[in-house]
């Protein structure tokens, strides 16, 4: 199951005992952990759903869902005095377009009875499908994750990370903390900024070196990323926001997802004829994303492995 970054959302539990829905003796306790590290994020009591016996909800506030991650929910409860527990995992992901915006862009109804009404979970499924198609075609995840990236210095003021970085909190040099923003530590004695391309870090220094006619190069005597030294950077990596072209591509793919011809392409049918209508698909419809315009929008994001600093 997916949860979205930056949004307060509910998770649910249905209590079954021997295939029968049951009510817990008291409201279940819910403990939320980081699914990869088991670090405790939050905990509390679930509340019963109105008019839905045996179903409970627990609200996770957006502060715990700021980046893409895996979270683990441990539900603890008792039925007729028998202690029980359930564990569920949820993928926290960045939607490539707001689902509320999709209703407007695709001119579909939000509420039952409206023209072109589409259920919310169906819109969510379509966005997920489009997101997977974009990731598969480009090889890029346009979300954001908190992680550690390692790189090696080159006796220069720039450290190429090989990953797109949004922000950082800690830098270690050969396992020694040299910068810790939280604790106001900076052993470089110079500020370190993210380059304009978001692929590297740069030490900011006013010292210019005129050796060999070169300028604006900071050497070890004034602070640099030492050659051969390993630097571990803890921060948020990925995209601060989903690029506009990617959002446009997702809308097109979602429109295709709801389109009547999608059922035929999904079955590798090259042509179909019914009544007065004949459809024949180009071979290109089964390559890339299956949409020429979407492929063109996304092509610029496919070559992302070049060393840009």
XYZ file of C-alpha atoms in Angstrom:
309
model
C 0.000 0.000 0.000
C 1.162 3.529 -0.740
C 1.110 6.706 1.296
C 1.976 10.104 -0.194
C 4.777 12.399 0.950
C 3.857 15.619 2.700
C 0.277 14.604 3.497
C -1.408 13.588 6.751
C -3.074 10.237 6.088
C -4.886 7.398 7.834
C -3.912 3.738 7.833
C -6.419 1.013 8.635
C -6.718 -2.372 10.293
C -9.553 -4.899 10.046
C -9.492 -7.371 12.931
C -10.370 -10.923 11.973
C -10.343 -13.969 14.215
C -10.940 -17.253 12.411
C -12.326 -15.369 9.393
C -14.805 -13.461 11.539
C -14.676 -9.707 12.008
C -14.178 -8.883 15.701
C -14.003 -5.862 17.966
C -10.877 -5.365 20.091
C -11.252 -5.327 23.875
C -9.758 -1.820 23.857
C -8.550 0.398 21.030
C -5.378 -1.045 19.430
C -1.970 0.507 20.074
C -0.098 1.471 16.916
C 3.671 1.955 16.722
C 5.199 3.362 13.529
C 8.831 2.573 12.622
C 11.118 3.335 9.727
C 10.753 0.143 7.709
C 14.460 -0.104 6.893
C 16.128 1.016 10.138
C 13.423 0.212 12.722
C 13.834 3.716 14.173
C 10.701 4.709 16.098
C 8.740 7.479 14.348
C 5.527 7.791 16.356
C 2.942 5.806 18.309
C -0.561 6.133 19.699
C -4.009 4.579 19.809
C -6.134 3.658 16.809
C -9.761 4.748 16.737
C -12.734 2.670 15.594
C -14.324 3.635 12.306
C -17.915 4.850 12.549
C -20.486 2.280 11.425
C -17.752 -0.206 10.502
C -17.362 -2.741 13.282
C -13.909 -4.229 13.720
C -12.185 -1.609 11.546
C -9.719 0.840 13.105
C -7.851 3.875 11.808
C -4.608 5.528 12.866
C -3.554 8.960 11.598
C 0.065 9.617 10.598
C 0.857 13.329 10.419
C 2.784 14.753 7.497
C 5.940 15.479 9.555
C 6.686 11.741 9.507
C 6.091 11.471 5.752
C 8.344 14.167 4.303
C 10.456 11.873 2.100
C 10.056 8.601 0.220
C 10.599 5.690 2.567
C 9.280 2.377 3.839
C 7.399 2.498 7.129
C 6.287 -0.343 9.377
C 3.101 -0.234 11.462
C 2.824 -2.612 14.427
C -0.748 -2.989 15.703
C -1.137 -4.473 19.195
C -4.547 -5.425 20.576
C -6.538 -8.100 22.376
C -9.755 -9.977 21.570
C -11.512 -11.785 24.408
C -8.388 -11.371 26.499
C -6.099 -12.966 23.874
C -3.150 -10.704 22.978
C -2.601 -10.294 19.248
C -0.540 -8.185 16.871
C -0.387 -7.361 13.185
C 2.398 -5.821 11.129
C 1.834 -3.836 7.948
C 4.335 -2.133 5.651
C 3.620 1.015 3.617
C 5.605 2.652 0.847
C 5.739 6.428 1.240
C 6.037 7.821 -2.289
C 5.983 11.156 -4.087
C 3.025 11.307 -6.493
C 4.127 12.786 -9.799
C 1.032 14.989 -9.880
C -1.567 15.967 -7.302
C -4.611 13.711 -7.597
C -6.831 16.729 -6.937
C -5.246 18.395 -9.978
C -5.884 15.287 -12.093
C -9.640 15.633 -11.674
C -9.425 19.131 -13.147
C -6.993 18.367 -15.968
C -8.808 15.213 -17.128
C -12.287 16.741 -16.621
C -13.527 13.825 -14.561
C -16.077 13.906 -11.756
C -15.056 13.792 -8.112
C -18.428 12.850 -6.649
C -20.850 10.058 -7.440
C -23.540 11.311 -9.779
C -21.253 13.797 -11.545
C -20.440 13.429 -15.220
C -17.441 11.170 -15.936
C -17.278 10.192 -12.248
C -14.116 8.233 -11.365
C -13.504 6.801 -7.901
C -10.525 8.187 -5.992
C -8.768 4.816 -5.743
C -9.041 4.423 -9.527
C -7.379 7.806 -10.040
C -4.672 6.739 -7.555
C -4.148 3.496 -9.516
C -3.830 5.477 -12.756
C -1.232 7.835 -11.244
C 0.723 4.856 -9.913
C 0.649 3.216 -13.347
C 1.829 6.445 -15.030
C 4.555 6.942 -12.402
C 5.878 3.418 -12.987
C 5.846 3.982 -16.756
C 7.857 7.198 -16.363
C 10.372 5.516 -14.055
C 10.734 2.551 -16.377
C 11.281 4.749 -19.449
C 13.659 7.294 -17.929
C 15.397 5.159 -15.318
C 14.873 8.085 -12.919
C 12.913 8.291 -9.675
C 11.595 11.850 -9.358
C 10.877 11.456 -5.641
C 13.138 12.325 -2.719
C 14.809 10.091 -0.134
C 16.860 10.653 2.985
C 20.033 8.594 2.668
C 23.827 8.502 2.836
C 25.875 8.891 -0.364
C 29.631 8.255 -0.429
C 32.136 9.950 -2.736
C 35.934 10.388 -2.925
C 37.758 13.715 -2.879
C 40.012 14.924 -5.706
C 42.054 17.621 -3.884
C 39.560 20.207 -5.117
C 36.862 22.419 -3.720
C 34.166 20.363 -5.497
C 32.974 16.914 -4.461
C 31.038 15.116 -7.184
C 28.347 12.924 -5.608
C 26.912 11.146 -8.605
C 23.452 11.691 -7.142
C 21.085 14.638 -7.259
C 21.081 16.313 -3.822
C 18.441 18.584 -2.276
C 19.963 19.237 1.160
C 22.484 17.772 3.586
C 22.936 17.647 7.364
C 26.164 15.702 8.007
C 29.448 15.205 6.153
C 31.986 12.631 7.351
C 35.603 12.506 6.189
C 37.010 8.978 6.543
C 34.314 8.274 9.194
C 35.088 11.493 11.125
C 32.350 14.130 11.330
C 33.596 17.349 9.718
C 30.238 19.050 9.266
C 27.106 18.577 11.345
C 24.535 21.287 10.737
C 22.309 20.122 13.580
C 25.099 20.513 16.140
C 26.736 23.518 14.444
C 30.002 21.706 13.669
C 32.204 22.771 10.737
C 35.853 21.678 10.815
C 36.401 22.988 7.273
C 36.099 26.562 8.557
C 34.365 27.293 5.249
C 30.742 26.993 4.230
C 29.819 24.120 1.919
C 27.129 24.713 -0.700
C 25.260 22.591 -3.199
C 26.233 23.403 -6.786
C 23.690 24.765 -9.254
C 23.390 21.381 -10.961
C 22.529 19.707 -7.625
C 25.056 16.930 -8.300
C 28.006 18.168 -6.214
C 29.101 20.003 -3.084
C 31.461 22.980 -3.184
C 33.560 24.535 -0.424
C 33.134 28.312 -0.477
C 36.399 30.212 0.032
C 37.615 33.735 -0.681
C 41.184 32.467 -1.162
C 42.299 32.477 -4.803
C 45.278 30.461 -5.965
C 47.309 31.928 -8.833
C 49.481 28.863 -9.370
C 49.800 28.200 -13.073
C 47.324 30.927 -13.889
C 44.483 29.035 -12.191
C 42.107 30.817 -9.884
C 39.247 29.959 -7.561
C 40.690 26.549 -6.735
C 40.834 25.788 -3.037
C 43.719 23.507 -2.018
C 44.170 21.513 1.203
C 45.956 24.366 2.948
C 42.784 26.440 2.820
C 40.203 23.659 2.810
C 39.271 21.066 0.223
C 37.961 17.584 -0.268
C 41.249 15.659 0.056
C 42.267 13.343 -2.770
C 41.422 9.709 -2.046
C 39.539 10.549 1.162
C 36.067 9.089 1.515
C 33.235 11.509 2.240
C 29.870 10.239 3.477
C 27.105 12.779 2.958
C 23.835 12.402 4.854
C 20.997 14.325 3.302
C 17.914 14.347 1.136
C 18.556 13.206 -2.426
C 16.367 13.335 -5.506
C 14.045 16.038 -6.794
C 12.715 18.876 -4.644
C 9.681 18.964 -6.926
C 8.538 16.947 -9.923
C 9.526 18.759 -13.148
C 6.671 20.327 -15.120
C 7.332 18.195 -18.204
C 7.154 15.026 -16.106
C 3.833 16.153 -14.638
C 2.495 16.789 -18.140
C 3.680 13.347 -19.246
C 1.925 11.726 -16.284
C -1.376 13.441 -17.153
C -1.117 12.115 -20.730
C -0.353 8.601 -19.525
C -3.265 8.716 -17.084
C -5.532 9.789 -19.940
C -4.246 6.810 -21.937
C -4.849 4.565 -18.923
C -8.528 5.510 -18.910
C -8.746 5.414 -22.732
C -10.740 2.706 -24.471
C -7.824 1.645 -26.682
C -5.614 0.830 -23.699
C -7.261 -2.559 -23.200
C -6.129 -3.618 -26.675
C -2.545 -2.357 -26.365
C -2.247 -4.134 -23.026
C -2.883 -7.382 -24.870
C -0.382 -6.683 -27.694
C -3.208 -6.477 -30.236
C -1.914 -4.834 -33.423
C -5.318 -4.127 -34.946
C -8.965 -4.421 -34.018
C -12.161 -4.003 -35.953
C -15.681 -3.643 -34.621
C -18.668 -2.142 -36.397
C -17.664 0.807 -38.502
C -14.436 1.343 -36.569
C -11.011 -0.038 -37.433
C -7.913 0.569 -35.306
C -4.371 -0.386 -36.192
C -1.512 0.331 -33.810
C 1.979 1.286 -34.869
C 4.787 -0.923 -33.584
C 6.015 2.155 -31.716
C 2.871 1.983 -29.555
C 4.460 -0.988 -27.803
C 7.798 0.732 -27.185
C 8.771 3.356 -24.682
C 5.684 4.572 -22.854
C 3.442 3.841 -25.827
C 2.771 7.558 -26.306
C 4.897 9.527 -28.789
C 4.356 12.893 -27.076
C 5.124 11.490 -23.635
C 8.368 9.965 -24.910
C 9.411 13.335 -26.328
C 8.674 15.089 -23.054
C 10.714 12.553 -21.107
C 13.653 12.049 -23.476
C 15.753 14.797 -21.873
C 15.668 12.955 -18.535
C 16.986 9.650 -19.905
C 20.668 10.672 -20.110
C 21.282 11.312 -16.432
C 24.411 9.224 -15.847
C 26.870 11.765 -17.268
C 29.251 13.420 -14.803
C 27.753 16.891 -14.407
C 29.079 19.019 -11.548
